Amino acid sequence: MSSDILFVSNGSGKAIFLTGRDVLVKSFCSLSDTCSSRDSCRSCSLINAAKNHLTGTKSESNVKELDGELSAGIGEYKIGRNVLLKGMGLGSCIGVILSDVSTGICGIAHVLLPGASEKGETKYAETAIEKMFEDMVKMGARKSRITAKFAGGAQVFKHMNLDMLKIGDRNAISVEETLVKKNIPILAKDVGGDVGRNVIFNPADGSMIVKYTTKGDVLWL
Amino acid sequence: MTNLDNLTDVEMDVLKELGSIGTGHAATSLSQLLNKDVYFSVPEVKVGEIKNLSSEFIGEVVAGVIIALQDLEQKKSGYLYIMFPEKSAKKIAGDLFGMDELDEEMYASTIMEVGNILSSSFCDASADFMNIILLPSPPSFAVDVPTAVIDSVVSQMAKNSNHIILFETALSSDADIEIYLALLPESCLLDDMMKILGQL
């Protein structure tokens, strides 16, 4: 394959590498805060492992391949098996991730509005979570093993003259209530604040990667 | 009600025309404000599904100003969304003050004011040419990627519809300034526009 997505881990850190034509294109690394080379990574044991895997020079046991990526647009959800999930440009929206690590089945919903929809529209938190949950079970996920992580619900406006734009908090509360009601354990969350987020989910180890849009900080949750 | 799913070519042209008139006025105001030539592109009208919205905007961080539009009966008419890519925003604020560095508060309020001026002239144009009176709200301001800024507005509009009309145009000047303007009309504004322009 010419565009693999690799997950590499070792004792000190882990990273996702997006590759194209056997070249590393982009990385999300749990060490980026402490790493001296920051985003302009040149060489470290994680990168070397990924490169060795791509060129096939050495088989590395700590490298896992993911089967592609899925991105959920505003108000929709996507599910898959062993794929990288993305929810980009979340402001007041929330990226809700459900996953069953034992089967690798996972899903992400890009929630736009709090509450439930009578018409089954997945832009509403409750409806989206319920539908995604059912679809995952149909696909083979085990109900009792499904866990949740979510992030988003920021209030990006520094100067706010329209009260109705304060929807992030309501979204976050609605998502949390729905998960509690459905007895889905919440393993991690990162909500609120005043900065937008990109949310990525790595099914290989079940970690949610939150990248702030304007600060460049990366969280692994 | 105007059906968003299948607008005719004529209706699209009507939207484009309003966009041209509105941005024309906005460009004139900006030109006077900056004392520079300002060019603007022929607006593009897009009717899209909300889920694909993120692909419609530029990918970089912007200073975004959002202005709600109301008619005389205080009905919600829609939103104007003005995006200043960060470099342009800094340049505009710097030029207006004749300084290179501005503190954050000054910067934010300058960009909001520019947003105010642009939206007022946009509203003037729609009143002059179509007799549709739009009253702009005070601006709301955020610095983030375009989708993160707009998603709370979209969530308001999404209660009624899964589609959104966006018309986008770019203002630019010699001095590397770029501004993107988008109008997100509510269906009542769309109806009014069609009615009035249909009579011409």
Tab-separated table of C-alpha atoms in Angstrom:
chain	number	residue	atom	x	y	z
A	1	MET	CA	0.000	0.000	0.000
A	2	SER	CA	1.200	3.466	-0.824
A	3	SER	CA	-0.516	5.366	1.981
A	4	ASP	CA	-0.338	3.475	5.220
A	5	ILE	CA	-1.229	4.758	8.633
A	6	LEU	CA	1.119	3.449	11.259
A	7	PHE	CA	0.938	3.375	15.013
A	8	VAL	CA	4.283	3.032	16.726
A	9	SER	CA	4.873	2.703	20.437
A	10	ASN	CA	7.780	2.092	22.726
A	11	GLY	CA	8.497	2.427	26.411
A	12	SER	CA	8.652	6.197	26.404
A	13	GLY	CA	6.041	7.263	23.901
A	14	LYS	CA	3.735	6.548	21.028
A	15	ALA	CA	2.938	8.176	17.725
A	16	ILE	CA	0.648	7.954	14.731
A	17	PHE	CA	2.319	8.419	11.375
A	18	LEU	CA	0.406	9.211	8.221
A	19	THR	CA	2.417	8.142	5.227
A	20	GLY	CA	2.203	8.508	1.484
A	21	ARG	CA	4.355	6.651	-1.042
A	22	ASP	CA	6.406	5.244	1.788
A	23	VAL	CA	7.317	8.672	3.135
A	24	LEU	CA	6.212	9.981	6.517
A	25	VAL	CA	3.813	12.853	5.832
A	26	LYS	CA	2.403	13.782	9.180
A	27	SER	CA	2.735	12.665	12.750
A	28	PHE	CA	0.846	12.920	15.995
A	29	CYS	CA	3.251	12.122	18.790
A	30	SER	CA	2.655	11.848	22.512
A	31	LEU	CA	6.146	13.226	23.141
A	32	SER	CA	5.786	16.404	21.090
A	33	ASP	CA	5.680	18.577	24.217
A	34	THR	CA	8.984	17.382	25.547
A	35	CYS	CA	10.652	16.554	22.240
A	36	SER	CA	13.399	18.980	21.323
A	37	SER	CA	12.681	18.896	17.610
A	38	ARG	CA	8.945	19.576	18.141
A	39	ASP	CA	7.041	19.294	14.861
A	40	SER	CA	10.044	19.135	12.624
A	41	CYS	CA	10.869	15.582	13.672
A	42	ARG	CA	14.049	14.250	12.146
A	43	SER	CA	14.995	11.105	13.846
A	44	CYS	CA	14.085	9.199	16.949
A	45	SER	CA	13.413	5.574	17.784
A	46	LEU	CA	9.723	5.940	16.913
A	47	ILE	CA	10.455	7.448	13.507
A	48	ASN	CA	13.167	4.946	12.777
A	49	ALA	CA	10.821	2.094	13.600
A	50	ALA	CA	8.209	3.526	11.230
A	51	LYS	CA	10.768	4.008	8.472
A	52	ASN	CA	12.117	0.505	8.874
A	53	HIS	CA	8.605	-0.816	8.620
A	54	LEU	CA	7.908	1.160	5.430
A	55	THR	CA	11.065	0.170	3.676
A	56	GLY	CA	10.755	-3.366	4.958
A	57	THR	CA	14.360	-3.422	6.066
A	58	LYS	CA	13.540	-4.626	9.540
A	59	SER	CA	10.350	-6.017	11.008
A	60	GLU	CA	9.435	-4.079	14.106
A	61	SER	CA	7.122	-5.683	16.614
A	62	ASN	CA	5.961	-2.352	18.002
A	63	VAL	CA	4.532	-1.088	14.693
A	64	LYS	CA	0.861	-1.618	13.890
A	65	GLU	CA	-0.860	-0.768	10.624
A	66	LEU	CA	-4.316	0.806	10.578
A	67	ASP	CA	-6.783	0.139	7.775
A	68	GLY	CA	-7.343	3.681	6.555
A	69	GLU	CA	-9.098	6.655	8.075
A	70	LEU	CA	-12.623	8.010	8.364
A	71	SER	CA	-13.638	11.590	9.000
A	72	ALA	CA	-17.072	12.566	10.314
A	73	GLY	CA	-18.509	15.798	8.896
A	74	ILE	CA	-20.707	18.104	10.947
A	75	GLY	CA	-23.738	16.233	12.246
A	76	GLU	CA	-22.817	12.779	10.989
A	77	TYR	CA	-21.099	9.706	12.386
A	78	LYS	CA	-18.755	7.110	10.927
A	79	ILE	CA	-17.900	3.644	12.155
A	80	GLY	CA	-15.243	1.176	11.138
A	81	ARG	CA	-12.881	-1.561	12.233
A	82	ASN	CA	-9.279	-0.745	13.001
A	83	VAL	CA	-9.431	2.635	11.256
A	84	LEU	CA	-8.182	6.024	12.334
A	85	LEU	CA	-11.174	8.257	13.174
A	86	LYS	CA	-11.156	11.989	12.751
A	87	GLY	CA	-13.386	14.877	13.769
A	88	MET	CA	-11.883	18.118	12.546
A	89	GLY	CA	-12.519	21.748	13.399
A	90	LEU	CA	-14.664	21.227	16.475
A	91	GLY	CA	-15.730	24.491	18.054
A	92	SER	CA	-18.949	24.159	19.990
A	93	CYS	CA	-19.403	20.755	18.385
A	94	ILE	CA	-18.330	17.586	20.164
A	95	GLY	CA	-16.484	14.565	18.852
A	96	VAL	CA	-17.892	11.499	20.598
A	97	ILE	CA	-15.926	8.305	20.215
A	98	LEU	CA	-17.279	4.874	21.066
A	99	SER	CA	-14.993	1.892	20.832
A	100	ASP	CA	-14.704	-1.775	21.634
A	101	VAL	CA	-10.971	-2.352	21.776
A	102	SER	CA	-11.370	-6.140	21.893
A	103	THR	CA	-12.831	-6.244	18.362
A	104	GLY	CA	-11.290	-3.014	17.016
A	105	ILE	CA	-14.734	-1.665	16.114
A	106	CYS	CA	-15.039	2.038	16.760
A	107	GLY	CA	-16.995	5.072	15.721
A	108	ILE	CA	-16.953	8.839	15.907
A	109	ALA	CA	-19.931	11.221	15.939
A	110	HIS	CA	-19.589	14.922	15.196
A	111	VAL	CA	-22.383	16.234	17.425
A	112	LEU	CA	-23.831	19.642	16.600
A	113	LEU	CA	-26.838	20.050	18.886
A	114	PRO	CA	-27.855	18.898	22.374
A	115	GLY	CA	-30.815	16.600	23.009
A	116	ALA	CA	-32.584	14.093	20.814
A	117	SER	CA	-34.234	14.300	17.428
A	118	GLU	CA	-37.734	13.068	16.710
A	119	LYS	CA	-36.817	12.468	13.102
A	120	GLY	CA	-33.704	10.446	13.864
A	121	GLU	CA	-31.299	13.130	12.735
A	122	THR	CA	-27.756	12.462	13.826
A	123	LYS	CA	-26.795	16.074	14.388
A	124	TYR	CA	-28.404	15.715	17.832
A	125	ALA	CA	-26.262	14.233	20.603
A	126	GLU	CA	-28.604	11.602	21.961
A	127	THR	CA	-29.754	10.363	18.568
A	128	ALA	CA	-26.232	10.193	17.168
A	129	ILE	CA	-24.856	8.231	20.117
A	130	GLU	CA	-27.745	5.763	20.131
A	131	LYS	CA	-27.596	5.103	16.393
A	132	MET	CA	-23.839	4.773	16.367
A	133	PHE	CA	-23.985	2.356	19.311
A	134	GLU	CA	-26.546	0.164	17.532
A	135	ASP	CA	-24.601	0.166	14.276
A	136	MET	CA	-21.440	-0.864	16.084
A	137	VAL	CA	-23.231	-3.736	17.794
A	138	LYS	CA	-24.593	-4.850	14.400
A	139	MET	CA	-21.066	-4.784	13.061
A	140	GLY	CA	-19.944	-7.140	15.817
A	141	ALA	CA	-18.937	-4.972	18.755
A	142	ARG	CA	-19.797	-6.339	22.177
A	143	LYS	CA	-22.231	-4.130	24.063
A	144	SER	CA	-20.590	-4.611	27.423
A	145	ARG	CA	-17.143	-3.733	26.065
A	146	ILE	CA	-18.036	-0.435	24.418
A	147	THR	CA	-16.498	2.580	26.110
A	148	ALA	CA	-16.627	6.280	25.354
A	149	LYS	CA	-14.324	9.249	25.059
A	150	PHE	CA	-15.297	12.718	23.948
A	151	ALA	CA	-13.882	16.179	23.395
A	152	GLY	CA	-15.072	19.568	22.167
A	153	GLY	CA	-17.752	21.983	23.329
A	154	ALA	CA	-15.527	25.029	23.376
A	155	GLN	CA	-16.690	28.592	23.528
A	156	VAL	CA	-14.386	30.127	20.944
A	157	PHE	CA	-15.803	33.641	21.032
A	158	LYS	CA	-13.726	36.135	22.912
A	159	HIS	CA	-16.273	38.832	22.377
A	160	MET	CA	-19.747	37.566	22.374
A	161	ASN	CA	-22.825	39.548	21.612
A	162	LEU	CA	-25.096	36.692	20.675
A	163	ASP	CA	-26.097	34.552	23.631
A	164	MET	CA	-27.335	31.731	21.487
A	165	LEU	CA	-23.785	31.014	20.395
A	166	LYS	CA	-23.097	29.592	23.856
A	167	ILE	CA	-24.020	26.092	22.832
A	168	GLY	CA	-20.799	24.216	23.627
A	169	ASP	CA	-21.615	23.653	27.297
A	170	ARG	CA	-25.083	22.399	26.503
A	171	ASN	CA	-23.647	19.982	23.962
A	172	ALA	CA	-21.150	18.632	26.495
A	173	ILE	CA	-23.810	18.115	29.151
A	174	SER	CA	-26.137	16.402	26.700
A	175	VAL	CA	-23.408	14.013	25.523
A	176	GLU	CA	-22.432	13.114	29.074
A	177	GLU	CA	-26.029	12.559	30.165
A	178	THR	CA	-26.694	10.291	27.206
A	179	LEU	CA	-23.613	8.168	27.915
A	180	VAL	CA	-24.488	7.858	31.598
A	181	LYS	CA	-28.065	6.938	30.758
A	182	LYS	CA	-26.895	4.217	28.403
A	183	ASN	CA	-24.347	2.915	30.926
A	184	ILE	CA	-21.437	3.487	28.577
A	185	PRO	CA	-18.315	4.085	30.693
A	186	ILE	CA	-16.642	7.420	30.007
A	187	LEU	CA	-12.887	6.832	29.982
A	188	ALA	CA	-11.771	10.336	29.110
A	189	LYS	CA	-13.103	13.720	28.191
A	190	ASP	CA	-11.761	17.140	27.338
A	191	VAL	CA	-14.480	19.739	27.044
A	192	GLY	CA	-14.966	23.468	27.339
A	193	GLY	CA	-12.261	26.077	27.076
A	194	ASP	CA	-11.967	28.716	24.382
A	195	VAL	CA	-9.985	26.924	21.696
A	196	GLY	CA	-11.231	24.726	18.872
A	197	ARG	CA	-10.066	21.128	18.621
A	198	ASN	CA	-9.231	18.419	16.154
A	199	VAL	CA	-9.981	14.998	17.572
A	200	ILE	CA	-8.380	11.796	16.363
A	201	PHE	CA	-8.967	8.285	17.638
A	202	ASN	CA	-6.421	5.524	17.409
A	203	PRO	CA	-8.132	2.118	17.681
A	204	ALA	CA	-4.829	0.250	18.117
A	205	ASP	CA	-4.508	1.339	21.740
A	206	GLY	CA	-7.828	3.132	22.252
A	207	SER	CA	-6.345	6.555	22.723
A	208	MET	CA	-8.027	9.799	21.793
A	209	ILE	CA	-5.676	12.455	20.496
A	210	VAL	CA	-6.823	16.034	20.961
A	211	LYS	CA	-5.010	18.705	19.024
A	212	TYR	CA	-5.861	22.302	19.752
A	213	THR	CA	-6.327	24.353	16.593
A	214	THR	CA	-4.635	27.567	17.635
A	215	LYS	CA	-2.256	26.470	20.378
A	216	GLY	CA	-0.609	23.443	18.844
A	217	ASP	CA	-0.824	21.478	22.108
A	218	VAL	CA	-1.512	17.778	21.725
A	219	LEU	CA	-3.183	15.644	24.365
A	220	TRP	CA	-3.263	11.848	24.405
A	221	LEU	CA	-6.234	10.699	26.445
B	1	MET	CA	-40.869	28.527	1.012
B	2	THR	CA	-37.882	28.602	-1.235
B	3	ASN	CA	-36.596	25.086	-1.573
B	4	LEU	CA	-32.906	24.901	-0.895
B	5	ASP	CA	-32.412	21.507	-2.471
B	6	ASN	CA	-33.071	22.552	-6.019
B	7	LEU	CA	-32.624	26.198	-6.737
B	8	THR	CA	-32.956	27.151	-10.387
B	9	ASP	CA	-30.174	28.873	-12.285
B	10	VAL	CA	-32.160	32.109	-12.188
B	11	GLU	CA	-32.469	31.894	-8.418
B	12	MET	CA	-28.762	31.244	-8.111
B	13	ASP	CA	-28.111	34.322	-10.253
B	14	VAL	CA	-30.351	36.362	-8.015
B	15	LEU	CA	-28.286	35.315	-5.021
B	16	LYS	CA	-25.075	36.102	-6.823
B	17	GLU	CA	-26.371	39.543	-7.723
B	18	LEU	CA	-27.182	40.365	-4.138
B	19	GLY	CA	-23.753	39.142	-3.184
B	20	SER	CA	-22.104	41.356	-5.771
B	21	ILE	CA	-23.998	44.450	-4.709
B	22	GLY	CA	-23.362	43.818	-1.039
B	23	THR	CA	-19.687	43.099	-1.384
B	24	GLY	CA	-19.254	45.960	-3.824
B	25	HIS	CA	-20.364	48.342	-1.114
B	26	ALA	CA	-18.289	46.589	1.493
B	27	ALA	CA	-15.242	46.825	-0.770
B	28	THR	CA	-15.758	50.554	-1.215
B	29	SER	CA	-15.899	51.083	2.533
B	30	LEU	CA	-12.813	49.004	3.073
B	31	SER	CA	-10.998	50.913	0.373
B	32	GLN	CA	-11.829	54.226	2.054
B	33	LEU	CA	-10.855	52.896	5.430
B	34	LEU	CA	-7.495	51.557	4.309
B	35	ASN	CA	-6.912	54.180	1.648
B	36	LYS	CA	-5.973	51.415	-0.792
B	37	ASP	CA	-7.437	49.861	-3.897
B	38	VAL	CA	-9.609	46.911	-3.013
B	39	TYR	CA	-10.678	44.228	-5.469
B	40	PHE	CA	-13.399	41.698	-5.000
B	41	SER	CA	-14.198	38.437	-6.686
B	42	VAL	CA	-17.508	37.506	-8.275
B	43	PRO	CA	-19.293	35.710	-5.480
B	44	GLU	CA	-19.783	31.996	-5.554
B	45	VAL	CA	-23.056	30.603	-4.374
B	46	LYS	CA	-22.989	27.185	-2.842
B	47	VAL	CA	-25.844	25.147	-1.565
B	48	GLY	CA	-24.382	22.397	0.467
B	49	GLU	CA	-25.145	19.839	3.074
B	50	ILE	CA	-24.017	20.818	6.517
B	51	LYS	CA	-21.830	17.741	6.867
B	52	ASN	CA	-19.636	18.895	3.993
B	53	LEU	CA	-19.276	22.418	5.280
B	54	SER	CA	-15.737	22.086	6.522
B	55	SER	CA	-14.436	21.566	2.990
B	56	GLU	CA	-15.870	24.932	1.898
B	57	PHE	CA	-13.611	27.075	4.017
B	58	ILE	CA	-9.919	27.843	3.917
B	59	GLY	CA	-7.805	25.618	6.130
B	60	GLU	CA	-5.880	28.191	8.113
B	61	VAL	CA	-6.660	29.956	11.364
B	62	VAL	CA	-8.737	33.102	10.883
B	63	ALA	CA	-9.953	36.034	12.907
B	64	GLY	CA	-13.675	35.530	12.455
B	65	VAL	CA	-16.399	38.119	12.953
B	66	ILE	CA	-20.008	37.014	13.084
B	67	ILE	CA	-22.890	39.405	12.745
B	68	ALA	CA	-26.500	38.379	13.080
B	69	LEU	CA	-28.973	40.048	10.744
B	70	GLN	CA	-32.527	40.908	11.701
B	71	ASP	CA	-35.383	42.493	9.827
B	72	LEU	CA	-37.573	45.290	11.170
B	73	GLU	CA	-39.890	42.826	12.861
B	74	GLN	CA	-36.891	41.368	14.660
B	75	LYS	CA	-37.156	38.151	12.725
B	76	LYS	CA	-33.858	36.415	12.263
B	77	SER	CA	-32.720	36.894	8.689
B	78	GLY	CA	-29.359	35.195	8.748
B	79	TYR	CA	-25.724	35.742	9.515
B	80	LEU	CA	-22.786	37.449	7.945
B	81	TYR	CA	-19.521	35.684	8.565
B	82	ILE	CA	-16.377	37.632	7.815
B	83	MET	CA	-13.084	35.756	7.868
B	84	PHE	CA	-9.739	37.519	8.061
B	85	PRO	CA	-6.793	35.157	7.650
B	86	GLU	CA	-4.467	35.943	10.547
B	87	LYS	CA	-1.807	37.618	8.448
B	88	SER	CA	-4.347	39.924	6.821
B	89	ALA	CA	-5.979	40.725	10.139
B	90	LYS	CA	-2.636	41.750	11.654
B	91	LYS	CA	-1.821	43.796	8.560
B	92	ILE	CA	-5.154	45.638	8.596
B	93	ALA	CA	-4.969	46.428	12.298
B	94	GLY	CA	-1.331	47.458	11.991
B	95	ASP	CA	-1.980	49.698	8.976
B	96	LEU	CA	-4.892	51.432	10.619
B	97	PHE	CA	-2.847	52.284	13.674
B	98	GLY	CA	0.452	52.758	11.925
B	99	MET	CA	2.065	50.302	14.331
B	100	ASP	CA	3.531	46.859	13.891
B	101	GLU	CA	2.569	45.429	17.256
B	102	LEU	CA	-0.833	45.798	18.824
B	103	ASP	CA	-1.990	44.340	22.093
B	104	GLU	CA	-4.632	41.682	21.816
B	105	GLU	CA	-7.535	43.762	22.996
B	106	MET	CA	-6.794	46.543	20.494
B	107	TYR	CA	-6.371	43.992	17.738
B	108	ALA	CA	-9.662	42.259	18.489
B	109	SER	CA	-11.622	45.450	18.695
B	110	THR	CA	-10.093	46.817	15.487
B	111	ILE	CA	-11.041	43.724	13.542
B	112	MET	CA	-14.523	43.786	15.023
B	113	GLU	CA	-14.869	47.384	13.947
B	114	VAL	CA	-13.759	46.563	10.412
B	115	GLY	CA	-16.304	43.739	10.467
B	116	ASN	CA	-18.907	46.226	11.602
B	117	ILE	CA	-18.162	48.612	8.789
B	118	LEU	CA	-18.221	45.864	6.186
B	119	SER	CA	-21.502	44.459	7.439
B	120	SER	CA	-23.156	47.863	7.654
B	121	SER	CA	-22.308	48.634	4.064
B	122	PHE	CA	-23.511	45.199	3.054
B	123	CYS	CA	-26.838	45.925	4.744
B	124	ASP	CA	-27.007	49.389	3.156
B	125	ALA	CA	-26.662	47.811	-0.243
B	126	SER	CA	-29.450	45.350	0.352
B	127	ALA	CA	-31.727	48.178	1.526
B	128	ASP	CA	-30.879	50.435	-1.416
B	129	PHE	CA	-31.233	47.870	-4.133
B	130	MET	CA	-33.826	45.485	-2.835
B	131	ASN	CA	-35.665	47.349	-0.181
B	132	ILE	CA	-34.822	44.581	2.214
B	133	ILE	CA	-33.882	46.164	5.489
B	134	LEU	CA	-31.368	44.225	7.502
B	135	LEU	CA	-30.188	45.364	10.893
B	136	PRO	CA	-26.765	44.086	11.890
B	137	SER	CA	-26.131	42.978	15.475
B	138	PRO	CA	-22.960	43.996	17.291
B	139	PRO	CA	-20.138	41.708	16.152
B	140	SER	CA	-18.947	38.561	17.906
B	141	PHE	CA	-15.280	37.771	17.565
B	142	ALA	CA	-13.165	34.626	17.672
B	143	VAL	CA	-9.784	33.456	16.448
B	144	ASP	CA	-9.804	29.817	15.321
B	145	VAL	CA	-10.143	27.572	12.285
B	146	PRO	CA	-13.173	28.679	10.212
B	147	THR	CA	-15.368	25.682	11.041
B	148	ALA	CA	-14.777	25.963	14.769
B	149	VAL	CA	-15.850	29.604	14.648
B	150	ILE	CA	-18.984	29.024	12.611
B	151	ASP	CA	-20.289	25.777	14.067
B	152	SER	CA	-22.337	27.405	16.798
B	153	VAL	CA	-24.115	29.496	14.162
B	154	VAL	CA	-24.611	26.436	12.012
B	155	SER	CA	-26.107	24.627	14.979
B	156	GLN	CA	-28.746	27.348	15.203
B	157	MET	CA	-29.611	27.087	11.538
B	158	ALA	CA	-29.428	23.306	11.546
B	159	LYS	CA	-32.496	23.041	13.732
B	160	ASN	CA	-34.596	23.736	10.665
B	161	SER	CA	-32.591	22.453	7.753
B	162	ASN	CA	-29.768	20.140	6.777
B	163	HIS	CA	-28.738	22.415	3.956
B	164	ILE	CA	-27.065	25.708	4.042
B	165	ILE	CA	-26.615	28.409	1.475
B	166	LEU	CA	-23.297	29.993	1.545
B	167	PHE	CA	-22.141	32.677	-0.603
B	168	GLU	CA	-18.604	33.505	-0.513
B	169	THR	CA	-16.537	36.211	-1.962
B	170	ALA	CA	-13.032	37.429	-1.394
B	171	LEU	CA	-11.808	40.983	-0.980
B	172	SER	CA	-8.186	41.655	-1.649
B	173	SER	CA	-5.871	44.587	-1.979
B	174	ASP	CA	-2.362	45.314	-3.224
B	175	ALA	CA	-1.028	45.025	0.260
B	176	ASP	CA	-1.561	41.275	0.717
B	177	ILE	CA	-4.874	41.705	2.412
B	178	GLU	CA	-7.481	39.015	1.953
B	179	ILE	CA	-10.914	38.908	3.466
B	180	TYR	CA	-13.563	36.262	2.931
B	181	LEU	CA	-17.187	37.109	3.320
B	182	ALA	CA	-19.959	34.582	3.660
B	183	LEU	CA	-23.682	35.119	4.044
B	184	LEU	CA	-25.787	32.421	5.613
B	185	PRO	CA	-29.382	33.442	4.970
B	186	GLU	CA	-32.327	32.032	6.904
B	187	SER	CA	-35.167	30.866	4.728
B	188	CYS	CA	-37.320	33.959	5.370
B	189	LEU	CA	-34.617	36.229	3.970
B	190	LEU	CA	-34.254	33.959	0.992
B	191	ASP	CA	-37.995	34.130	0.358
B	192	ASP	CA	-37.960	37.930	0.511
B	193	MET	CA	-35.025	38.168	-1.851
B	194	MET	CA	-36.657	35.894	-4.385
B	195	LYS	CA	-39.931	37.789	-4.194
B	196	ILE	CA	-38.385	41.175	-4.732
B	197	LEU	CA	-35.891	40.230	-7.371
B	198	GLY	CA	-38.578	38.222	-9.141
B	199	GLN	CA	-40.489	41.449	-9.746
B	200	LEU	CA	-37.639	43.149	-11.554
